[in-house]
Amino acid sequence: HAAALQAGGRTLAVLGSGADWIYPARNLSLAMRIAASGAIFSEYPLGARPDAVHFPRRNRIVSGLSLGTLVVEAYEKGGALITAGLALEQNREVFAIPSALTNSAGAGANRLIQRGHAKLVQSVDDLLVEIEPAFEAKAAPVPAAPDLHTIERQLLDALSSEATHIDILCARTGLDTSTALVYLLSLEFKGLVFQMAGKQFYLNGV
């Protein structure tokens, strides 16, 4: 996730807890960055604590959201193999990096390749040749820019990809809170702005 953000990309995180319970807690700042430029998903209710049984279950969402799953290392009965199996059931691509025969941590990845369940990957090009056609097929025409009210443009100029509290937006624009919220809601409907909990807003990076 951190590498994707550092490269200026977007990344999605699926939690094994409620969306308000970041585990481990040291990842809270990373979670905020992910939410600001991508998304955080959870099928568990707010307040749900992380539990060992939640993580294998959430992996079906991870694989379902992805065009492909890359297994870097996996033991013969490793959790990564569960995700790879789910990806195959969902008709997604599965890739694996081969390991030395003496490396037990890579035995599961080797087994996937041996059984024809995963495509062998030696470089990023091996991935791109498979998934680039999917990107091209799903490419959508760029929508025309919507007509915007002067206040909407003012708010957009005051926003960025980092979440900004409504009070700070009002200070930047000179708008009162009720007026700002009305036009922020309009921008949300137009898909230009997203809102986080606590009346924090950020630009849609698409």
Coordinates of C-alpha atoms in Angstrom, one line a residue:
H1 CA 0.0 0.0 0.0
A2 CA 2.7 2.4 1.0
A3 CA 4.7 1.8 -2.2
A4 CA 1.5 2.4 -4.4
L5 CA 0.9 5.7 -2.6
Q6 CA 4.5 6.8 -2.8
A7 CA 4.4 6.2 -6.6
G8 CA 1.3 8.4 -6.9
G9 CA -1.1 5.6 -7.5
R10 CA -4.3 4.4 -5.8
T11 CA -4.7 1.4 -3.6
L12 CA -7.6 -0.4 -1.9
A13 CA -7.5 -2.1 1.5
V14 CA -9.9 -4.7 2.8
L15 CA -10.1 -5.0 6.6
G16 CA -10.6 -8.0 8.8
S17 CA -12.4 -5.7 11.3
G18 CA -14.8 -2.8 11.3
A19 CA -13.7 0.2 9.2
D20 CA -13.2 2.2 12.4
W21 CA -10.9 -0.4 13.9
I22 CA -7.5 -0.3 12.2
Y23 CA -5.2 -3.2 13.0
P24 CA -2.4 -3.0 13.8
A25 CA -2.9 0.5 15.3
R26 CA 0.4 1.7 14.0
N27 CA -1.1 1.6 10.5
L28 CA -3.7 4.3 11.3
S29 CA -1.9 7.0 9.4
L30 CA -1.4 4.7 6.4
A31 CA -5.1 3.9 6.5
M32 CA -6.0 7.6 6.3
R33 CA -3.7 8.0 3.3
I34 CA -5.3 5.0 1.6
A35 CA -8.8 6.3 2.2
A36 CA -7.8 9.7 0.8
S37 CA -6.6 8.3 -2.6
G38 CA -8.3 5.0 -2.9
A39 CA -10.7 3.2 -0.5
I40 CA -11.0 1.1 2.6
F41 CA -13.6 -1.7 2.6
S42 CA -15.0 -3.9 5.3
E43 CA -18.0 -6.3 5.4
Y44 CA -17.9 -6.2 9.2
P45 CA -19.9 -3.6 11.3
L46 CA -18.3 -0.6 12.9
G47 CA -16.7 -1.6 16.2
A48 CA -16.0 -5.2 15.1
R49 CA -12.6 -6.2 16.4
P50 CA -10.0 -8.0 14.2
D51 CA -10.4 -11.8 14.5
A52 CA -8.2 -14.6 13.1
V53 CA -11.2 -16.1 11.2
H54 CA -12.0 -12.7 9.6
F55 CA -8.8 -12.5 7.5
P56 CA -9.2 -15.6 5.3
R57 CA -12.8 -14.7 4.8
R58 CA -12.0 -11.1 3.7
N59 CA -9.4 -12.5 1.2
R60 CA -12.3 -13.4 -1.2
I61 CA -13.0 -9.7 -1.5
V62 CA -9.3 -8.9 -2.1
S63 CA -9.1 -11.4 -4.9
G64 CA -12.5 -10.4 -6.3
L65 CA -11.5 -6.8 -6.5
S66 CA -8.3 -7.7 -8.3
L67 CA -7.6 -8.5 -11.9
G68 CA -5.0 -10.9 -10.7
T69 CA -3.4 -12.4 -7.6
L70 CA 0.4 -12.7 -7.3
V71 CA 1.7 -15.2 -4.9
V72 CA 5.2 -14.2 -3.9
E73 CA 5.8 -16.9 -1.3
A74 CA 3.5 -19.5 0.3
Y75 CA 4.0 -22.6 2.4
E76 CA 2.3 -25.9 1.2
K77 CA -0.7 -25.0 3.4
G78 CA -0.2 -21.2 3.6
G79 CA -2.9 -18.6 3.7
A80 CA -1.8 -17.2 0.3
L81 CA -3.0 -20.5 -1.2
I82 CA -6.5 -19.8 0.1
T83 CA -6.5 -16.5 -1.7
A84 CA -5.2 -18.1 -4.9
G85 CA -7.9 -20.7 -4.8
L86 CA -10.6 -18.0 -4.3
A87 CA -9.2 -16.1 -7.2
L88 CA -9.4 -19.2 -9.5
E89 CA -13.0 -19.7 -8.4
Q90 CA -13.7 -16.1 -9.3
N91 CA -12.2 -16.6 -12.8
R92 CA -9.3 -14.2 -11.9
E93 CA -5.7 -14.6 -13.1
V94 CA -3.2 -16.2 -10.6
F95 CA 0.5 -15.6 -10.8
A96 CA 3.4 -17.0 -8.7
I97 CA 7.1 -16.3 -8.3
P98 CA 9.1 -19.6 -8.3
S99 CA 11.3 -20.4 -5.3
A100 CA 14.3 -22.6 -4.8
L101 CA 13.4 -26.2 -3.9
T102 CA 15.1 -25.8 -0.6
N103 CA 12.9 -22.9 0.4
S104 CA 9.9 -24.3 2.3
A105 CA 8.4 -20.8 2.4
G106 CA 8.0 -21.0 -1.4
A107 CA 6.8 -24.6 -1.8
G108 CA 3.2 -23.5 -2.1
A109 CA 4.0 -21.1 -4.9
N110 CA 6.0 -23.8 -6.8
R111 CA 3.0 -26.2 -6.4
L112 CA 0.6 -23.7 -8.0
I113 CA 2.9 -23.4 -11.0
Q114 CA 3.4 -27.2 -11.2
R115 CA -0.3 -27.8 -11.3
G116 CA -1.0 -25.2 -13.8
H117 CA -3.0 -23.1 -11.4
A118 CA -0.6 -20.1 -11.6
K119 CA 1.4 -18.5 -14.3
L120 CA 5.1 -18.3 -13.6
V121 CA 6.4 -14.7 -13.1
Q122 CA 10.0 -13.7 -13.5
S123 CA 9.5 -10.0 -14.1
V124 CA 6.8 -7.3 -14.1
D125 CA 6.5 -7.8 -17.9
D126 CA 5.1 -11.3 -17.3
L127 CA 2.2 -9.6 -15.3
L128 CA 1.6 -6.7 -17.7
V129 CA 1.3 -8.9 -20.8
E130 CA -1.7 -10.6 -19.1
I131 CA -3.5 -7.7 -17.4
E132 CA -3.0 -4.9 -19.9
P133 CA -5.7 -6.2 -22.3
A134 CA -8.1 -6.2 -19.4
F135 CA -7.4 -2.5 -18.7
E136 CA -7.9 -1.7 -22.4
A137 CA -11.2 -3.6 -22.5
K138 CA -12.5 -1.7 -19.5
A139 CA -11.3 1.7 -20.5
A140 CA -14.2 4.1 -20.4
P141 CA -14.5 7.4 -22.3
V142 CA -13.6 10.4 -20.2
P143 CA -16.8 12.2 -19.2
A144 CA -17.3 15.8 -20.0
A145 CA -16.7 18.2 -17.2
P146 CA -20.0 19.1 -15.5
D147 CA -21.2 22.7 -15.3
L148 CA -20.1 24.0 -11.9
H149 CA -21.4 26.8 -9.8
T150 CA -18.9 29.5 -8.8
I151 CA -19.0 28.3 -5.2
E152 CA -18.4 24.7 -6.3
R153 CA -15.3 25.8 -8.2
Q154 CA -14.2 27.7 -5.1
L155 CA -14.5 24.6 -3.0
L156 CA -12.7 22.4 -5.5
D157 CA -9.8 24.9 -5.5
A158 CA -9.6 24.6 -1.7
L159 CA -9.6 20.8 -1.7
S160 CA -6.9 18.2 -2.5
S161 CA -6.5 14.5 -2.3
E162 CA -5.8 14.8 1.4
A163 CA -8.9 14.8 3.7
T164 CA -9.8 18.4 4.8
H165 CA -12.2 19.2 7.6
I166 CA -15.2 21.4 6.9
D167 CA -14.0 24.1 9.3
I168 CA -10.7 24.4 7.4
L169 CA -12.6 24.6 4.1
C170 CA -14.8 27.4 5.4
A171 CA -11.7 29.3 6.6
R172 CA -10.1 28.9 3.2
T173 CA -13.1 30.0 1.2
G174 CA -14.8 32.4 3.5
L175 CA -18.1 30.4 3.3
D176 CA -20.4 29.6 6.2
T177 CA -20.7 26.0 7.1
S178 CA -24.3 25.5 5.9
T179 CA -23.6 27.0 2.5
A180 CA -20.4 25.0 2.1
L181 CA -22.1 21.7 3.0
V182 CA -24.9 22.3 0.4
Y183 CA -22.4 22.7 -2.4
L184 CA -20.1 19.9 -1.2
L185 CA -23.1 17.6 -1.3
S186 CA -23.7 18.7 -4.9
L187 CA -20.0 18.0 -5.7
E188 CA -20.5 14.5 -4.2
F189 CA -23.4 13.8 -6.4
K190 CA -21.3 14.8 -9.4
G191 CA -18.6 12.4 -8.3
L192 CA -16.0 15.1 -7.8
V193 CA -15.7 15.0 -4.1
F194 CA -15.8 12.3 -1.4
Q195 CA -16.7 12.7 2.2
M196 CA -15.2 10.9 5.2
A197 CA -16.4 10.5 8.7
G198 CA -16.3 13.7 10.8
K199 CA -17.2 16.0 7.9
Q200 CA -13.9 15.7 6.1
F201 CA -13.7 16.0 2.4
Y202 CA -11.3 15.2 -0.4
L203 CA -11.1 15.3 -4.2
N204 CA -11.9 12.3 -6.3
G205 CA -8.5 11.4 -7.9
V206 CA -10.1 9.7 -11.0

